[in-house]
Amino acid sequence: MKQRELRRLLEGVRDGSADIDTALERLARLPYEELGFAHLDHHRELRRGYGEAIFCAGKTVAQVVEIAERMVAYGHTNVLATRADEAMLEELASRVPARVHGDAHLAVINPVPSASLGLVCVCSAGTSDIPVAEEAALTAECSGSRVERVYDVGVAGIHRLLAHAELLGSANAVVAVAGMEGALASVIGGLVACPVIAVPTSIGYGASFGGVAALLAMLNSCSPGVSVVNIDNGFGAGYLANVINHMAVEAPPAGS
Amino acid sequence: MKQRELRRLLEGVRDGSADIDTALERLARLPYEELGFAHLDHHRELRRGYGEAIFCAGKTVAQVVEIAERMVAYGHTNVLATRADEAMLEELASRVPARVHGDAHLAVINPVPSASLGLVCVCSAGTSDIPVAEEAALTAECSGSRVERVYDVGVAGIHRLLAHAELLGSANAVVAVAGMEGALASVIGGLVACPVIAVPTSIGYGASFGGVAALLAMLNSCSPGVSVVNIDNGFGAGYLANVINHMAVEAPPAGS
Amino acid sequence: MKQRELRRLLEGVRDGSADIDTALERLARLPYEELGFAHLDHHRELRRGYGEAIFCAGKTVAQVVEIAERMVAYGHTNVLATRADEAMLEELASRVPARVHGDAHLAVINPVPSASLGLVCVCSAGTSDIPVAEEAALTAECSGSRVERVYDVGVAGIHRLLAHAELLGSANAVVAVAGMEGALASVIGGLVACPVIAVPTSIGYGASFGGVAALLAMLNSCSPGVSVVNIDNGFGAGYLANVINHMAVEAPPAGS
Amino acid sequence: MKQRELRRLLEGVRDGSADIDTALERLARLPYEELGFAHLDHHRELRRGYGEAIFCAGKTVAQVVEIAERMVAYGHTNVLATRADEAMLEELASRVPARVHGDAHLAVINPVPSASLGLVCVCSAGTSDIPVAEEAALTAECSGSRVERVYDVGVAGIHRLLAHAELLGSANAVVAVAGMEGALASVIGGLVACPVIAVPTSIGYGASFGGVAALLAMLNSCSPGVSVVNIDNGFGAGYLANVINHMAVEAPPAGS
Amino acid sequence: MKQRELRRLLEGVRDGSADIDTALERLARLPYEELGFAHLDHHRELRRGYGEAIFCAGKTVAQVVEIAERMVAYGHTNVLATRADEAMLEELASRVPARVHGDAHLAVINPVPSASLGLVCVCSAGTSDIPVAEEAALTAECSGSRVERVYDVGVAGIHRLLAHAELLGSANAVVAVAGMEGALASVIGGLVACPVIAVPTSIGYGASFGGVAALLAMLNSCSPGVSVVNIDNGFGAGYLANVINHMAVEAPPAGS
Amino acid sequence: MKQRELRRLLEGVRDGSADIDTALERLARLPYEELGFAHLDHHRELRRGYGEAIFCAGKTVAQVVEIAERMVAYGHTNVLATRADEAMLEELASRVPARVHGDAHLAVINPVPSASLGLVCVCSAGTSDIPVAEEAALTAECSGSRVERVYDVGVAGIHRLLAHAELLGSANAVVAVAGMEGALASVIGGLVACPVIAVPTSIGYGASFGGVAALLAMLNSCSPGVSVVNIDNGFGAGYLANVINHMAVEAPPAGS
Amino acid sequence: MKQRELRRLLEGVRDGSADIDTALERLARLPYEELGFAHLDHHRELRRGYGEAIFCAGKTVAQVVEIAERMVAYGHTNVLATRADEAMLEELASRVPARVHGDAHLAVINPVPSASLGLVCVCSAGTSDIPVAEEAALTAECSGSRVERVYDVGVAGIHRLLAHAELLGSANAVVAVAGMEGALASVIGGLVACPVIAVPTSIGYGASFGGVAALLAMLNSCSPGVSVVNIDNGFGAGYLANVINHMAVEAPPAGS
Amino acid sequence: MKQRELRRLLEGVRDGSADIDTALERLARLPYEELGFAHLDHHRELRRGYGEAIFCAGKTVAQVVEIAERMVAYGHTNVLATRADEAMLEELASRVPARVHGDAHLAVINPVPSASLGLVCVCSAGTSDIPVAEEAALTAECSGSRVERVYDVGVAGIHRLLAHAELLGSANAVVAVAGMEGALASVIGGLVACPVIAVPTSIGYGASFGGVAALLAMLNSCSPGVSVVNIDNGFGAGYLANVINHMAVEAPPAGS
């Protein structure tokens, strides 16, 4: 549509029906996005194979179902519907092809087998952190990463974590999910050379302040290579881990 | 003095020069502390051999020197003058017998050899935490505890800490001093069975908020047996570690 | 299993089927915990007689029951199930042998008479703090400590507390449980020579900010010998008080 | 001046030179304060004998001196210049009649003997709180109250405070000045029946957060009868204590 | 009881059956409170006519009813049961003589006509603040103060407040109840000479943070004579206003 | 009424039945508001055509209905009832003429066609911000502004926003509604020359802290021309945008 | 330059030397800004007569002088250099034509008489707030607004403010500058119908927390029409007030 | 050393001089780190070519120089000394071979030409953010990454940023450095597909709270692919960007 407009303008310049000053003026006023097809293509290409996502919290069941149906109609696969409660997941599953992961509060819509490239490790400090960890793990898996889960390896029993040092050392990205004092990210950051994506969780009580204690601990990590996403943001961590993992396993174009 | 008053009152009752109702009335009004010699004695006994302390921050050099001189005059030994700057320490050393520990910003006034009982381990996460750690270590030492220092064993290189697991395991109390993400306390808490006294330090920058990140992490420690003192409060931690250590090494009275 | 692997490796070295460099290499890569049997034994020994605990908050009834059943099957006794709601306590009691303490929101699973050594005093400022105080008291009792409760002795009526000064003075550890302004810990800290473990509670309203006011007051206690655990963490305080109490009543090994 | 205008308007109405609608209109538009002589008089009367004050922080020496000179010229006595540094106090003293209290960072300008009615007790928890306490005490004294100082009676040694219970019990208002954990206000609030004005101070370190810990503790005081002013606001507390003290000692007009 | 013990001790001293050193020893150990009859009497006298209160929040209906019944049995009158929900108020009213004030979430138990001395003004900024304001007003009324209510006079329409300036000016204490920006206290503080007790309320949304905005505003009031109680603490403000009001209307003993 | 009193006073002065000093005295005591008719008139005039509003949160259905009925009876039109839940909106619609906007949680009571002057643009970052955005948009519309909605143009896809740059550039005021990181306001502030009113919303999770993250971002906007209202305060933003819009489209009186 | 490129491209299309598809492709890739001359012009036009500004804080004297010299070279007039310390202002004045306002920490570079249209009122609560208020006032003046200053009218003496009600009522925008409790904005918001731009200042102590108390109060203003800028942001407020003032005084183009 | 011990143990096993059970026992007790040579080697290999760093803040000049001299002696190259003040940088440069970057407060010790692989883009919102941005850029450069700087592209002038969209789109990692409202990270996150590492800076004033506003905005970024490091942590961001960049440009081992 917009391209057509633009084409017509250029045709007018070629034909002489539009003078150059007028064309300059109009071009200056055309919004960028409407010219932006190449950019969009580029984005689409970059994201190929990555999990699309519907953030369900704060949406009605009807809205989520409608979005899901439209995405299925467009042929999107492995679409994540995150932060959905049980009722929403049930309704989704009855309306579109979906694989439900109740423990992670999400569904994979139009699920297809995805690639399983490289390695992303998702670690959790406690069992209560598993829902957030699963959100991260499933996001990375649906986006084409091989994922290994290392759960319940909090630093109060450091040996549990060290038992997995070799596995962690072979990952291209590690997601460290922890509430309470959030020390897991620092300890892992000291064990591995790849990027560690820390996810503070709201698990805890009293002076955990809904995840603030873990968040601050992770931001202050004394291990370089650790970066942090928002409290409980398993999706963001899984998304980023997958991007890094793909960068590591895909041969770069020559000369990059 | 106050005892004398009280004794005179009782003598008056015995002699009949004071009637019982008047005595009752006066006793009800006598402030508790003025009766409190037993309590004071008891306290003094409990504290025997422990380091007395002068908190110097916010006091003038003149005030600190005067207090120190008076304590020396009373025969107190191993009196700690904590949080003193260099000028104050110099002046102190020129006026009273004192052993100066510039790195810990303190002096031991009227120093005498103290006992070296049991074992207190003082650990620090980084080299910048050492001034606070030394305050803890010297406090415990001056109060009669044997102290082992395990410095620069932050969790980013967990192997450094694990190398000292056996030593830590033989302590009666461990002081864990850490700034930044404060994870050290949790990891130690998972390694030892004795009480761990966590000291958050104000070391760090940005979102460490002057020690708040470490403080919150320590309060949320997933390891039982960890308790926390105020930010940078090395004295408090050393004091408490020494109390616990003495409880462990002193044979309790029969029947306790 | 892991010991078996290790034994096989050493046998290979002895037999000459594995050369030393290869063995060195493999040993360097074996995770620590998998070697860690001695450590585990040591821990178990240290914890002997102490209350094990299941933190029920955030777990389903089914999960808690399953853990409880497994612990009963393994022969654990006096296992604490803390932070359980009424329904969970009822279900637990109908499935495993359990003594329910509804006021403290906990159950003692597989209850057996425990030792009653030394003395731990648990004080609360108000009646609303009693659930947290009971969590502390029962934890210490199940772990083998004699416990005296001194409840509703907030500093607004300081005489109530002073009436118990003698009892407090004979304890090996005092747990001070208080919400609102949390001043109880400081006042007790000034009365006794043993460690005081302060537990801020979320009791209060307005500017108590769910226990923050009490937490800050306790961290800033002007009495040495006071340390603090997380808001409402009665279990942690009772656990620590019991550890200290046992250290005080158990004769140390010679030469410690 | 403004009264003169108003009088002229009314005279115009009386004389017929101004019609009533115009007068109504003008009256509706005359700003309230310009009518406000009675109010001002009333205020002045109420405040008679109370200390006027110049808040010096954030003002230049020149500004403070000018204000002081003008107030002296108007005949004001016992004017407090608070929060002045040493240089400012010196300059003030060289320019206007003034009694300097360096420890309280204030000067009393044009000092005259003031009344010494009733009783205000000013208590401080520690010696570091004395500058704020002195600001309160001198404010009340300059305003005509008898003031008793009870300093260094922090709750870590509760007996020191109880020794003064009788004195406190005879006051019409108590000012409780404390930093750190701020427990002093609650304990005093439990001892006396008169209003307690709590002043948190910025004295402390670490998690005292510049007085926030004491402020929160005081706001959450479990003793009724305690109210709070801003951190370090000795002037405000002394002002209020004096107002209450005067209300108590002055016989009310009949029928009030 | 305790007096009896003490009397017996003194009689022993008089009779010679107890020697003075033993008596001294025992006196030093007798808890203060148990001697404290005079103090208690004194307190009771000071509180004569004041409203006793039961803080119902966090108590069960059964507990509140039991306390209420006991207080009625002891003959207490005008006992306030504050922060009670509807069900609790209903149950109370069916079990003890009580006057229920649903809007203030409280009941007056064993209500009798109280004195109506002096004047306390209770102002509220908005209609939503009225429950807290009523708690203050009823507390003062039950304690013997005459109370005038000036509601919905927030500073957005300053004329509404100024219309009551004369009434406010004749009060012995003003309670200023406001949420949102809490400016009411400062404006009133500028209008009156008597103490202003500011009560921040949790009314508001967004950046009011449950009353923090109003609390901070009130603590920073630029009007001297303003002090602050905890968020939503209507009872505390009413209690304090009544104390001040009584001090103003009661002729002091000669020479005070 | 009040005017009548005042008129009578002036008539008394004119007639000589009131002397000038008495009149002065009375005038000084008359509360300002009671003189304030001109002010009130002026206000009413200024507000002519603007939406009146009932803030329903914290009011009962009965209270809201009664207020609505009275405003209808007085002939007010386009009265906004904001922050009403579904039940309240239903009840309102059944009792007074009302147009319900469930998505914005509000109703327009006694709706009449309003003017549609100038241009206010209301932008939202996400779909979850739409309820707040609609509150702003409907407020401005009911007050006589033409409103264009530009929703779901968050900065994560900056092209979506730039596509509307021309529309935004023609507005007299832009309302920027955003939760999460709140960056929308800064970006718009860089695109337009008119005032931008930023509304942080409580949309988000974790470290959004109920809108604090967006609020701080907006306050720190690097674009001049941006100002901020309270979190979720769509009404306030719409009200202010309408005022500015009317100032822009209404020809000022000569000489202003 | 960029326009030249674009022109050449269009000329190529006209000449047939560039085909349309290639042109489309290139246009899609040309960054928006490089096309953005119209936008820039438009902006420049909108800003005509407004004060440009150099934010000096965090820049070196050399940097500020260089920027100033370049702006003078380009012929900019009335350029504000804000937040400059004394040394910087002196240096500036010695290098470029400048009018220095030391009290507001700013200089007007290349000063020329500006228009004095409409009316902006700048109010301050206290004398300490004047530097921020002057930054606002001078910004608006340099941008072509007539400015009236109403200083030291804090709400503690509400009559001082009310005396200026008429002046405030005739402004097109009011800037309310206040620290401490920040109540000034709400009171003014209740007096005027035009937009009120609230500027919290960092003036205060203790619980003012560097302006947070005033900021929160202003965000929670119960008066509609009030919006807020960052703490101490006098420039932002003056800029915005001037924009609104110009919108009010400039006749809009027909049909807007 | 430790390897030697271990080797001797294994030789004992081979020789039969040590039996397997004793060896098992000893191995279980050997601290992990002392076995950890392979791990260290592995780490060293992974880090090859990466910049080592000395965090200078909180260290004395003497300490920093000594560390630097030792690292030079060991042959380390491109060692970063970060957060050094001018005096420290001067002293360093006079003692070891060093390239000083005063603007970034760092020196590169023993500088050698490093690889310049892949592409890392470092963007800053304002000129004041450049020191932190340079710390990031130099860290990545010294570690072997090609770095492009895109400075002063804050979102208030979004066109400046969009002009660099193509460059950003070709990076393997983007570091987004911003203070104030921190919106830059979100906007970039919406433009690129590679990981964005957000660095909040302490640049700003008022409600920026030393970087908290930017930190929160970045954590709440609505763009997936954004993660955050501590305030002002340029080193951490540069380190992580380089790791990711190297993962992207280095061909992975087959089968990974």
Coordinates of C-alpha atoms in Angstrom, one line a residue, chain A residues 48-192:
Chain A
R48 CA 13.0 -17.2 11.9
G49 CA 12.5 -20.3 14.0
Y50 CA 12.3 -18.3 17.3
G51 CA 9.3 -18.6 19.5
E52 CA 6.7 -15.9 19.1
A53 CA 4.9 -15.1 22.3
I54 CA 1.6 -13.9 23.7
F55 CA 2.0 -12.3 27.1
C56 CA -1.4 -13.4 28.6
A57 CA -1.3 -11.7 32.0
G58 CA -3.8 -8.8 31.9
K59 CA -5.6 -10.1 28.8
T60 CA -9.0 -11.8 28.8
V61 CA -9.4 -15.4 27.7
A62 CA -11.3 -14.2 24.7
Q63 CA -8.5 -11.8 23.7
V64 CA -5.8 -14.5 24.0
V65 CA -7.9 -17.1 22.1
E66 CA -8.5 -14.6 19.3
I67 CA -4.8 -13.7 19.0
A68 CA -3.9 -17.4 19.1
E69 CA -6.4 -18.3 16.4
R70 CA -5.1 -15.5 14.2
M71 CA -1.5 -16.7 14.6
V72 CA -2.5 -20.3 13.8
A73 CA -4.4 -19.0 10.8
Y74 CA -1.2 -17.2 9.6
G75 CA 0.7 -20.5 10.0
H76 CA 2.9 -19.4 13.0
T77 CA 4.2 -22.4 14.9
N78 CA 5.5 -22.9 18.4
V79 CA 3.9 -19.8 19.5
L80 CA 4.3 -19.4 23.3
A81 CA 1.3 -18.2 25.4
T82 CA 3.0 -17.2 28.7
R83 CA 1.7 -16.3 32.1
A84 CA -1.7 -18.0 31.5
D85 CA -3.8 -19.3 34.3
E86 CA -5.3 -22.8 34.3
A87 CA -8.6 -21.7 32.9
M88 CA -7.0 -19.9 30.1
L89 CA -4.8 -22.8 29.2
E90 CA -7.8 -25.1 29.1
E91 CA -9.8 -22.9 26.9
L92 CA -6.8 -22.4 24.6
A93 CA -6.2 -26.1 24.3
S94 CA -9.8 -26.6 23.3
R95 CA -9.7 -24.0 20.6
V96 CA -6.3 -24.2 18.9
P97 CA -3.7 -27.0 18.6
A98 CA -1.7 -26.5 21.8
R99 CA 0.7 -28.3 24.1
V100 CA 0.0 -27.1 27.7
H101 CA 2.7 -26.8 30.3
G102 CA 0.7 -26.1 33.4
D103 CA 3.8 -25.9 35.7
A104 CA 5.2 -23.1 33.6
H105 CA 1.9 -21.4 33.2
L106 CA 2.2 -21.5 29.4
A107 CA 1.1 -23.3 26.3
V108 CA 2.9 -23.9 23.0
I109 CA 0.4 -23.2 20.2
N110 CA 0.6 -25.0 16.9
P111 CA 3.5 -27.1 18.3
V112 CA 6.0 -28.6 15.8
P113 CA 9.3 -30.3 16.4
S114 CA 11.9 -27.6 16.7
A115 CA 15.6 -27.8 16.1
S116 CA 17.7 -28.7 19.1
L117 CA 21.0 -26.9 18.5
G118 CA 23.8 -26.0 20.7
L119 CA 23.2 -26.0 24.5
V120 CA 21.4 -23.8 26.9
C121 CA 21.5 -24.7 30.6
V122 CA 18.7 -23.5 32.8
C123 CA 19.5 -23.8 36.5
S124 CA 17.2 -23.0 39.4
A125 CA 18.1 -22.5 43.0
G126 CA 15.0 -24.1 44.5
T127 CA 11.9 -26.1 43.6
S128 CA 9.8 -23.0 43.9
D129 CA 11.7 -21.3 41.2
I130 CA 10.9 -24.0 38.7
P131 CA 7.9 -22.3 37.1
V132 CA 10.0 -19.4 36.0
A133 CA 12.9 -21.7 35.0
E134 CA 10.5 -23.8 32.9
E135 CA 9.3 -20.6 31.2
A136 CA 12.9 -19.9 30.3
A137 CA 13.6 -23.5 29.2
L138 CA 10.5 -23.9 27.1
T139 CA 11.1 -20.6 25.4
A140 CA 14.6 -21.6 24.4
E141 CA 13.5 -25.0 23.3
C142 CA 10.6 -23.7 21.2
S143 CA 13.1 -21.4 19.6
G144 CA 15.4 -24.2 18.5
S145 CA 17.9 -24.6 21.3
R146 CA 18.8 -27.8 23.1
V147 CA 18.1 -27.2 26.8
E148 CA 19.4 -29.0 29.8
R149 CA 17.7 -28.4 33.1
V150 CA 19.7 -28.3 36.4
Y151 CA 17.2 -27.6 39.1
D152 CA 17.3 -27.2 42.9
V153 CA 21.0 -26.5 43.0
G154 CA 20.9 -23.5 45.4
V155 CA 24.1 -22.3 47.0
A156 CA 23.2 -23.6 50.5
G157 CA 24.4 -26.9 49.3
I158 CA 27.1 -25.9 46.9
H159 CA 28.1 -29.5 46.1
R160 CA 24.9 -30.1 44.2
L161 CA 25.8 -27.3 41.8
L162 CA 29.5 -28.3 41.4
A163 CA 28.3 -31.8 40.4
H164 CA 27.1 -30.3 37.2
A165 CA 30.1 -28.1 36.5
E166 CA 31.1 -30.0 33.4
L167 CA 27.6 -29.8 31.9
L168 CA 27.5 -26.1 32.6
G169 CA 30.9 -25.6 31.1
S170 CA 29.7 -27.0 27.8
A171 CA 26.7 -24.6 27.4
N172 CA 26.7 -21.6 25.2
A173 CA 24.5 -19.7 27.6
V174 CA 23.3 -20.4 31.2
V175 CA 20.1 -19.1 32.7
A176 CA 20.4 -18.8 36.5
V177 CA 17.0 -18.6 38.1
A178 CA 16.9 -17.8 41.8
G179 CA 14.8 -16.1 44.5
M180 CA 15.7 -15.4 48.1
E181 CA 19.4 -14.3 48.1
G182 CA 20.0 -14.9 44.4
A183 CA 23.6 -16.0 44.9
L184 CA 23.3 -18.8 42.3
A185 CA 24.1 -16.4 39.4
S186 CA 27.4 -15.3 40.9
V187 CA 28.5 -18.8 41.7
I188 CA 27.7 -20.0 38.2
G189 CA 29.3 -16.9 36.7
G190 CA 32.5 -18.0 38.4
L191 CA 32.3 -21.5 37.0
V192 CA 31.6 -20.9 33.3

